[in-house]
Amino acid sequence: QVQLAESGGGLVQAGASLRLACAASGGTFSRFAMGWFRQAPGKEREFVAAINRNSVNTLYAESVKGRFTISRDNAKKSVYLQMNNLKPEDTAVYYCAADVTAILYAVYATANQYDYWGQGTQVTVSS
């Protein structure tokens, strides 16, 4: 059983930065493709960023490209989301997700590809 725990959310002003972390337990983290998704009130969950098993490939939503950076540390069993120049429209609950059967270079933007999800961390950006 894989468990994911996000941290690092908070309330910030527009233009600020936050770094989210997601720690995994159970399973072999280096074999997981990882992703970040978010869900704003009244909206569907949407893809934010993804990274493959060995950090060679990343994928970003157009809305965050150039502002957010996904990274991972397999030794620490963690994935990160560095968020710069935050905007009010980035306000959402952010979730990390793991695909435990991913092939080496795969990255996925679709939520149903992922097997395990964290509980989420709230990010609120004020204008």
PDB file of N, CA, C and O in Angstrom, residues 52-113:
ATOM      1  N   ASN A  52       8.691  11.795 -14.791  1.00  0.00           N
ATOM      2  CA  ASN A  52       8.854  10.347 -14.941  1.00  0.00           C
ATOM      3  C   ASN A  52       9.742   9.791 -13.840  1.00  0.00           C
ATOM      4  O   ASN A  52      10.221  10.527 -12.957  1.00  0.00           O
ATOM      5  N   ARG A  53       9.984   8.514 -13.906  1.00  0.00           N
ATOM      6  CA  ARG A  53      10.643   7.824 -12.807  1.00  0.00           C
ATOM      7  C   ARG A  53      12.053   8.326 -12.516  1.00  0.00           C
ATOM      8  O   ARG A  53      12.466   8.364 -11.355  1.00  0.00           O
ATOM      9  N   ASN A  54      12.808   8.708 -13.527  1.00  0.00           N
ATOM     10  CA  ASN A  54      14.209   9.112 -13.299  1.00  0.00           C
ATOM     11  C   ASN A  54      14.456  10.574 -13.620  1.00  0.00           C
ATOM     12  O   ASN A  54      15.585  10.983 -13.854  1.00  0.00           O
ATOM     13  N   SER A  55      13.386  11.364 -13.654  1.00  0.00           N
ATOM     14  CA  SER A  55      13.460  12.833 -13.810  1.00  0.00           C
ATOM     15  C   SER A  55      13.894  13.292 -15.190  1.00  0.00           C
ATOM     16  O   SER A  55      14.162  14.480 -15.370  1.00  0.00           O
ATOM     17  N   VAL A  56      13.952  12.397 -16.140  1.00  0.00           N
ATOM     18  CA  VAL A  56      14.347  12.809 -17.489  1.00  0.00           C
ATOM     19  C   VAL A  56      13.238  13.593 -18.175  1.00  0.00           C
ATOM     20  O   VAL A  56      13.491  14.556 -18.896  1.00  0.00           O
ATOM     21  N   ASN A  57      12.000  13.189 -17.961  1.00  0.00           N
ATOM     22  CA  ASN A  57      10.859  13.819 -18.635  1.00  0.00           C
ATOM     23  C   ASN A  57       9.934  14.506 -17.643  1.00  0.00           C
ATOM     24  O   ASN A  57       9.620  13.975 -16.578  1.00  0.00           O
ATOM     25  N   THR A  58       9.508  15.702 -18.032  1.00  0.00           N
ATOM     26  CA  THR A  58       8.492  16.424 -17.268  1.00  0.00           C
ATOM     27  C   THR A  58       7.426  16.934 -18.216  1.00  0.00           C
ATOM     28  O   THR A  58       7.646  17.053 -19.429  1.00  0.00           O
ATOM     29  N   LEU A  59       6.281  17.242 -17.645  1.00  0.00           N
ATOM     30  CA  LEU A  59       5.145  17.717 -18.429  1.00  0.00           C
ATOM     31  C   LEU A  59       4.405  18.738 -17.582  1.00  0.00           C
ATOM     32  O   LEU A  59       4.253  18.541 -16.365  1.00  0.00           O
ATOM     33  N   TYR A  60       3.959  19.822 -18.221  1.00  0.00           N
ATOM     34  CA  TYR A  60       3.279  20.893 -17.483  1.00  0.00           C
ATOM     35  C   TYR A  60       2.001  21.307 -18.184  1.00  0.00           C
ATOM     36  O   TYR A  60       1.911  21.301 -19.412  1.00  0.00           O
ATOM     37  N   ALA A  61       1.049  21.723 -17.389  1.00  0.00           N
ATOM     38  CA  ALA A  61      -0.118  22.392 -17.948  1.00  0.00           C
ATOM     39  C   ALA A  61       0.315  23.748 -18.496  1.00  0.00           C
ATOM     40  O   ALA A  61       1.224  24.390 -17.957  1.00  0.00           O
ATOM     41  N   GLU A  62      -0.348  24.185 -19.559  1.00  0.00           N
ATOM     42  CA  GLU A  62       0.015  25.461 -20.162  1.00  0.00           C
ATOM     43  C   GLU A  62      -0.103  26.615 -19.164  1.00  0.00           C
ATOM     44  O   GLU A  62       0.681  27.565 -19.207  1.00  0.00           O
ATOM     45  N   SER A  63      -1.052  26.513 -18.263  1.00  0.00           N
ATOM     46  CA  SER A  63      -1.312  27.604 -17.330  1.00  0.00           C
ATOM     47  C   SER A  63      -0.186  27.824 -16.311  1.00  0.00           C
ATOM     48  O   SER A  63      -0.115  28.889 -15.696  1.00  0.00           O
ATOM     49  N   VAL A  64       0.676  26.814 -16.138  1.00  0.00           N
ATOM     50  CA  VAL A  64       1.742  26.931 -15.139  1.00  0.00           C
ATOM     51  C   VAL A  64       3.135  26.885 -15.767  1.00  0.00           C
ATOM     52  O   VAL A  64       4.131  27.081 -15.069  1.00  0.00           O
ATOM     53  N   LYS A  65       3.197  26.625 -17.044  1.00  0.00           N
ATOM     54  CA  LYS A  65       4.490  26.496 -17.721  1.00  0.00           C
ATOM     55  C   LYS A  65       5.293  27.780 -17.560  1.00  0.00           C
ATOM     56  O   LYS A  65       4.784  28.877 -17.773  1.00  0.00           O
ATOM     57  N   GLY A  66       6.559  27.622 -17.163  1.00  0.00           N
ATOM     58  CA  GLY A  66       7.416  28.775 -16.952  1.00  0.00           C
ATOM     59  C   GLY A  66       7.355  29.346 -15.547  1.00  0.00           C
ATOM     60  O   GLY A  66       8.211  30.149 -15.166  1.00  0.00           O
ATOM     61  N   ARG A  67       6.363  28.929 -14.774  1.00  0.00           N
ATOM     62  CA  ARG A  67       6.244  29.407 -13.386  1.00  0.00           C
ATOM     63  C   ARG A  67       6.445  28.288 -12.365  1.00  0.00           C
ATOM     64  O   ARG A  67       6.985  28.536 -11.287  1.00  0.00           O
ATOM     65  N   PHE A  68       6.017  27.078 -12.711  1.00  0.00           N
ATOM     66  CA  PHE A  68       6.110  25.939 -11.805  1.00  0.00           C
ATOM     67  C   PHE A  68       7.184  24.973 -12.304  1.00  0.00           C
ATOM     68  O   PHE A  68       7.380  24.813 -13.509  1.00  0.00           O
ATOM     69  N   THR A  69       7.830  24.321 -11.344  1.00  0.00           N
ATOM     70  CA  THR A  69       8.827  23.310 -11.667  1.00  0.00           C
ATOM     71  C   THR A  69       8.605  22.087 -10.792  1.00  0.00           C
ATOM     72  O   THR A  69       8.551  22.196  -9.562  1.00  0.00           O
ATOM     73  N   ILE A  70       8.481  20.934 -11.436  1.00  0.00           N
ATOM     74  CA  ILE A  70       8.354  19.681 -10.709  1.00  0.00           C
ATOM     75  C   ILE A  70       9.717  19.020 -10.644  1.00  0.00           C
ATOM     76  O   ILE A  70      10.500  19.074 -11.600  1.00  0.00           O
ATOM     77  N   SER A  71      10.007  18.401  -9.502  1.00  0.00           N
ATOM     78  CA  SER A  71      11.259  17.674  -9.339  1.00  0.00           C
ATOM     79  C   SER A  71      11.017  16.528  -8.361  1.00  0.00           C
ATOM     80  O   SER A  71       9.967  16.470  -7.719  1.00  0.00           O
ATOM     81  N   ARG A  72      11.988  15.640  -8.276  1.00  0.00           N
ATOM     82  CA  ARG A  72      11.861  14.522  -7.363  1.00  0.00           C
ATOM     83  C   ARG A  72      13.217  14.136  -6.818  1.00  0.00           C
ATOM     84  O   ARG A  72      14.249  14.401  -7.432  1.00  0.00           O
ATOM     85  N   ASP A  73      13.199  13.503  -5.665  1.00  0.00           N
ATOM     86  CA  ASP A  73      14.401  12.960  -5.046  1.00  0.00           C
ATOM     87  C   ASP A  73      14.064  11.524  -4.666  1.00  0.00           C
ATOM     88  O   ASP A  73      13.371  11.279  -3.678  1.00  0.00           O
ATOM     89  N   ASN A  74      14.529  10.586  -5.468  1.00  0.00           N
ATOM     90  CA  ASN A  74      14.169   9.190  -5.227  1.00  0.00           C
ATOM     91  C   ASN A  74      14.755   8.670  -3.921  1.00  0.00           C
ATOM     92  O   ASN A  74      14.163   7.803  -3.273  1.00  0.00           O
ATOM     93  N   ALA A  75      15.894   9.189  -3.522  1.00  0.00           N
ATOM     94  CA  ALA A  75      16.490   8.758  -2.257  1.00  0.00           C
ATOM     95  C   ALA A  75      15.627   9.182  -1.066  1.00  0.00           C
ATOM     96  O   ALA A  75      15.561   8.480  -0.052  1.00  0.00           O
ATOM     97  N   LYS A  76      14.961  10.309  -1.209  1.00  0.00           N
ATOM     98  CA  LYS A  76      14.091  10.808  -0.133  1.00  0.00           C
ATOM     99  C   LYS A  76      12.635  10.416  -0.344  1.00  0.00           C
ATOM    100  O   LYS A  76      11.768  10.793   0.449  1.00  0.00           O
ATOM    101  N   LYS A  77      12.369   9.702  -1.438  1.00  0.00           N
ATOM    102  CA  LYS A  77      11.006   9.258  -1.747  1.00  0.00           C
ATOM    103  C   LYS A  77      10.041  10.439  -1.762  1.00  0.00           C
ATOM    104  O   LYS A  77       8.935  10.377  -1.187  1.00  0.00           O
ATOM    105  N   SER A  78      10.462  11.481  -2.421  1.00  0.00           N
ATOM    106  CA  SER A  78       9.665  12.708  -2.427  1.00  0.00           C
ATOM    107  C   SER A  78       9.617  13.338  -3.802  1.00  0.00           C
ATOM    108  O   SER A  78      10.560  13.222  -4.600  1.00  0.00           O
ATOM    109  N   VAL A  79       8.525  14.028  -4.058  1.00  0.00           N
ATOM    110  CA  VAL A  79       8.362  14.839  -5.257  1.00  0.00           C
ATOM    111  C   VAL A  79       7.993  16.246  -4.804  1.00  0.00           C
ATOM    112  O   VAL A  79       7.335  16.419  -3.768  1.00  0.00           O
ATOM    113  N   TYR A  80       8.435  17.227  -5.579  1.00  0.00           N
ATOM    114  CA  TYR A  80       8.277  18.621  -5.194  1.00  0.00           C
ATOM    115  C   TYR A  80       7.616  19.410  -6.320  1.00  0.00           C
ATOM    116  O   TYR A  80       7.721  19.053  -7.493  1.00  0.00           O
ATOM    117  N   LEU A  81       6.988  20.493  -5.933  1.00  0.00           N
ATOM    118  CA  LEU A  81       6.444  21.430  -6.914  1.00  0.00           C
ATOM    119  C   LEU A  81       6.829  22.830  -6.464  1.00  0.00           C
ATOM    120  O   LEU A  81       6.293  23.349  -5.473  1.00  0.00           O
ATOM    121  N   GLN A  82       7.797  23.409  -7.163  1.00  0.00           N
ATOM    122  CA  GLN A  82       8.203  24.784  -6.902  1.00  0.00           C
ATOM    123  C   GLN A  82       7.278  25.700  -7.691  1.00  0.00           C
ATOM    124  O   GLN A  82       7.218  25.590  -8.927  1.00  0.00           O
ATOM    125  N   MET A  83       6.602  26.580  -6.997  1.00  0.00           N
ATOM    126  CA  MET A  83       5.626  27.462  -7.632  1.00  0.00           C
ATOM    127  C   MET A  83       6.078  28.906  -7.445  1.00  0.00           C
ATOM    128  O   MET A  83       6.159  29.392  -6.317  1.00  0.00           O
ATOM    129  N   ASN A  84       6.389  29.552  -8.548  1.00  0.00           N
ATOM    130  CA  ASN A  84       6.833  30.943  -8.528  1.00  0.00           C
ATOM    131  C   ASN A  84       5.791  31.834  -9.182  1.00  0.00           C
ATOM    132  O   ASN A  84       4.962  31.373  -9.964  1.00  0.00           O
ATOM    133  N   ASN A  85       5.877  33.125  -8.867  1.00  0.00           N
ATOM    134  CA  ASN A  85       4.964  34.107  -9.458  1.00  0.00           C
ATOM    135  C   ASN A  85       3.513  33.635  -9.373  1.00  0.00           C
ATOM    136  O   ASN A  85       2.792  33.601 -10.371  1.00  0.00           O
ATOM    137  N   LEU A  86       3.101  33.286  -8.182  1.00  0.00           N
ATOM    138  CA  LEU A  86       1.759  32.749  -7.997  1.00  0.00           C
ATOM    139  C   LEU A  86       0.698  33.789  -8.304  1.00  0.00           C
ATOM    140  O   LEU A  86       0.878  34.997  -8.063  1.00  0.00           O
ATOM    141  N   LYS A  87      -0.411  33.313  -8.825  1.00  0.00           N
ATOM    142  CA  LYS A  87      -1.538  34.156  -9.209  1.00  0.00           C
ATOM    143  C   LYS A  87      -2.779  33.726  -8.442  1.00  0.00           C
ATOM    144  O   LYS A  87      -2.879  32.558  -8.021  1.00  0.00           O
ATOM    145  N   PRO A  88      -3.742  34.615  -8.287  1.00  0.00           N
ATOM    146  CA  PRO A  88      -4.970  34.220  -7.580  1.00  0.00           C
ATOM    147  C   PRO A  88      -5.638  32.996  -8.192  1.00  0.00           C
ATOM    148  O   PRO A  88      -6.227  32.180  -7.468  1.00  0.00           O
ATOM    149  N   GLU A  89      -5.529  32.839  -9.499  1.00  0.00           N
ATOM    150  CA  GLU A  89      -6.146  31.685 -10.153  1.00  0.00           C
ATOM    151  C   GLU A  89      -5.423  30.378  -9.865  1.00  0.00           C
ATOM    152  O   GLU A  89      -5.902  29.313 -10.260  1.00  0.00           O
ATOM    153  N   ASP A  90      -4.302  30.435  -9.169  1.00  0.00           N
ATOM    154  CA  ASP A  90      -3.629  29.215  -8.727  1.00  0.00           C
ATOM    155  C   ASP A  90      -4.218  28.691  -7.424  1.00  0.00           C
ATOM    156  O   ASP A  90      -3.833  27.605  -6.967  1.00  0.00           O
ATOM    157  N   THR A  91      -5.106  29.426  -6.827  1.00  0.00           N
ATOM    158  CA  THR A  91      -5.742  28.995  -5.587  1.00  0.00           C
ATOM    159  C   THR A  91      -6.494  27.690  -5.790  1.00  0.00           C
ATOM    160  O   THR A  91      -7.340  27.587  -6.675  1.00  0.00           O
ATOM    161  N   ALA A  92      -6.148  26.693  -4.986  1.00  0.00           N
ATOM    162  CA  ALA A  92      -6.745  25.360  -5.122  1.00  0.00           C
ATOM    163  C   ALA A  92      -6.183  24.451  -4.040  1.00  0.00           C
ATOM    164  O   ALA A  92      -5.218  24.802  -3.358  1.00  0.00           O
ATOM    165  N   VAL A  93      -6.773  23.280  -3.940  1.00  0.00           N
ATOM    166  CA  VAL A  93      -6.160  22.193  -3.188  1.00  0.00           C
ATOM    167  C   VAL A  93      -5.269  21.437  -4.156  1.00  0.00           C
ATOM    168  O   VAL A  93      -5.717  21.061  -5.246  1.00  0.00           O
ATOM    169  N   TYR A  94      -4.027  21.242  -3.766  1.00  0.00           N
ATOM    170  CA  TYR A  94      -3.050  20.572  -4.612  1.00  0.00           C
ATOM    171  C   TYR A  94      -2.836  19.138  -4.120  1.00  0.00           C
ATOM    172  O   TYR A  94      -2.603  18.918  -2.925  1.00  0.00           O
ATOM    173  N   TYR A  95      -2.886  18.209  -5.070  1.00  0.00           N
ATOM    174  CA  TYR A  95      -2.753  16.792  -4.766  1.00  0.00           C
ATOM    175  C   TYR A  95      -1.559  16.209  -5.513  1.00  0.00           C
ATOM    176  O   TYR A  95      -1.353  16.516  -6.683  1.00  0.00           O
ATOM    177  N   CYS A  96      -0.817  15.348  -4.849  1.00  0.00           N
ATOM    178  CA  CYS A  96       0.163  14.563  -5.589  1.00  0.00           C
ATOM    179  C   CYS A  96      -0.422  13.179  -5.840  1.00  0.00           C
ATOM    180  O   CYS A  96      -1.319  12.721  -5.118  1.00  0.00           O
ATOM    181  N   ALA A  97       0.074  12.544  -6.871  1.00  0.00           N
ATOM    182  CA  ALA A  97      -0.443  11.254  -7.292  1.00  0.00           C
ATOM    183  C   ALA A  97       0.689  10.384  -7.802  1.00  0.00           C
ATOM    184  O   ALA A  97       1.675  10.901  -8.344  1.00  0.00           O
ATOM    185  N   ALA A  98       0.527   9.075  -7.642  1.00  0.00           N
ATOM    186  CA  ALA A  98       1.546   8.123  -8.052  1.00  0.00           C
ATOM    187  C   ALA A  98       0.974   7.082  -8.996  1.00  0.00           C
ATOM    188  O   ALA A  98      -0.092   6.518  -8.728  1.00  0.00           O
ATOM    189  N   ASP A  99       1.696   6.858 -10.076  1.00  0.00           N
ATOM    190  CA  ASP A  99       1.403   5.727 -10.962  1.00  0.00           C
ATOM    191  C   ASP A  99       2.467   4.672 -10.685  1.00  0.00           C
ATOM    192  O   ASP A  99       3.624   4.850 -11.045  1.00  0.00           O
ATOM    193  N   VAL A 100       2.073   3.577 -10.047  1.00  0.00           N
ATOM    194  CA  VAL A 100       3.048   2.604  -9.575  1.00  0.00           C
ATOM    195  C   VAL A 100       3.426   1.574 -10.628  1.00  0.00           C
ATOM    196  O   VAL A 100       4.281   0.720 -10.373  1.00  0.00           O
ATOM    197  N   THR A 101       2.803   1.645 -11.801  1.00  0.00           N
ATOM    198  CA  THR A 101       3.133   0.689 -12.863  1.00  0.00           C
ATOM    199  C   THR A 101       3.708   1.376 -14.091  1.00  0.00           C
ATOM    200  O   THR A 101       3.706   0.823 -15.182  1.00  0.00           O
ATOM    201  N   ALA A 102       4.209   2.595 -13.913  1.00  0.00           N
ATOM    202  CA  ALA A 102       4.678   3.379 -15.052  1.00  0.00           C
ATOM    203  C   ALA A 102       5.935   2.783 -15.675  1.00  0.00           C
ATOM    204  O   ALA A 102       6.818   2.292 -14.973  1.00  0.00           O
ATOM    205  N   ILE A 103       6.010   2.873 -16.983  1.00  0.00           N
ATOM    206  CA  ILE A 103       7.260   2.526 -17.645  1.00  0.00           C
ATOM    207  C   ILE A 103       8.250   3.668 -17.447  1.00  0.00           C
ATOM    208  O   ILE A 103       7.862   4.778 -17.083  1.00  0.00           O
ATOM    209  N   LEU A 104       9.515   3.420 -17.698  1.00  0.00           N
ATOM    210  CA  LEU A 104      10.586   4.310 -17.252  1.00  0.00           C
ATOM    211  C   LEU A 104      10.404   5.761 -17.674  1.00  0.00           C
ATOM    212  O   LEU A 104      10.540   6.673 -16.859  1.00  0.00           O
ATOM    213  N   TYR A 105      10.117   6.036 -18.913  1.00  0.00           N
ATOM    214  CA  TYR A 105      10.133   7.415 -19.408  1.00  0.00           C
ATOM    215  C   TYR A 105       8.745   8.042 -19.523  1.00  0.00           C
ATOM    216  O   TYR A 105       8.604   9.133 -20.040  1.00  0.00           O
ATOM    217  N   ALA A 106       7.748   7.386 -18.988  1.00  0.00           N
ATOM    218  CA  ALA A 106       6.382   7.863 -19.147  1.00  0.00           C
ATOM    219  C   ALA A 106       6.051   8.999 -18.185  1.00  0.00           C
ATOM    220  O   ALA A 106       6.459   8.998 -17.022  1.00  0.00           O
ATOM    221  N   VAL A 107       5.304   9.961 -18.715  1.00  0.00           N
ATOM    222  CA  VAL A 107       4.683  11.006 -17.897  1.00  0.00           C
ATOM    223  C   VAL A 107       3.227  11.079 -18.311  1.00  0.00           C
ATOM    224  O   VAL A 107       2.899  10.911 -19.489  1.00  0.00           O
ATOM    225  N   TYR A 108       2.349  11.344 -17.372  1.00  0.00           N
ATOM    226  CA  TYR A 108       0.916  11.293 -17.654  1.00  0.00           C
ATOM    227  C   TYR A 108       0.208  12.538 -17.152  1.00  0.00           C
ATOM    228  O   TYR A 108       0.455  12.982 -16.038  1.00  0.00           O
ATOM    229  N   ALA A 109      -0.718  13.030 -17.953  1.00  0.00           N
ATOM    230  CA  ALA A 109      -1.518  14.197 -17.576  1.00  0.00           C
ATOM    231  C   ALA A 109      -2.944  13.826 -17.202  1.00  0.00           C
ATOM    232  O   ALA A 109      -3.704  14.692 -16.788  1.00  0.00           O
ATOM    233  N   THR A 110      -3.295  12.558 -17.351  1.00  0.00           N
ATOM    234  CA  THR A 110      -4.668  12.154 -17.074  1.00  0.00           C
ATOM    235  C   THR A 110      -4.778  11.552 -15.682  1.00  0.00           C
ATOM    236  O   THR A 110      -4.007  10.674 -15.308  1.00  0.00           O
ATOM    237  N   ALA A 111      -5.765  12.004 -14.941  1.00  0.00           N
ATOM    238  CA  ALA A 111      -5.905  11.582 -13.547  1.00  0.00           C
ATOM    239  C   ALA A 111      -6.145  10.090 -13.408  1.00  0.00           C
ATOM    240  O   ALA A 111      -5.652   9.467 -12.456  1.00  0.00           O
ATOM    241  N   ASN A 112      -6.861   9.494 -14.341  1.00  0.00           N
ATOM    242  CA  ASN A 112      -7.192   8.083 -14.182  1.00  0.00           C
ATOM    243  C   ASN A 112      -5.998   7.168 -14.415  1.00  0.00           C
ATOM    244  O   ASN A 112      -6.103   5.948 -14.252  1.00  0.00           O
ATOM    245  N   GLN A 113      -4.859   7.732 -14.819  1.00  0.00           N
ATOM    246  CA  GLN A 113      -3.640   6.943 -14.961  1.00  0.00           C
ATOM    247  C   GLN A 113      -3.000   6.645 -13.605  1.00  0.00           C
ATOM    248  O   GLN A 113      -2.225   5.700 -13.476  1.00  0.00           O
TER     249      GLN A 113
END
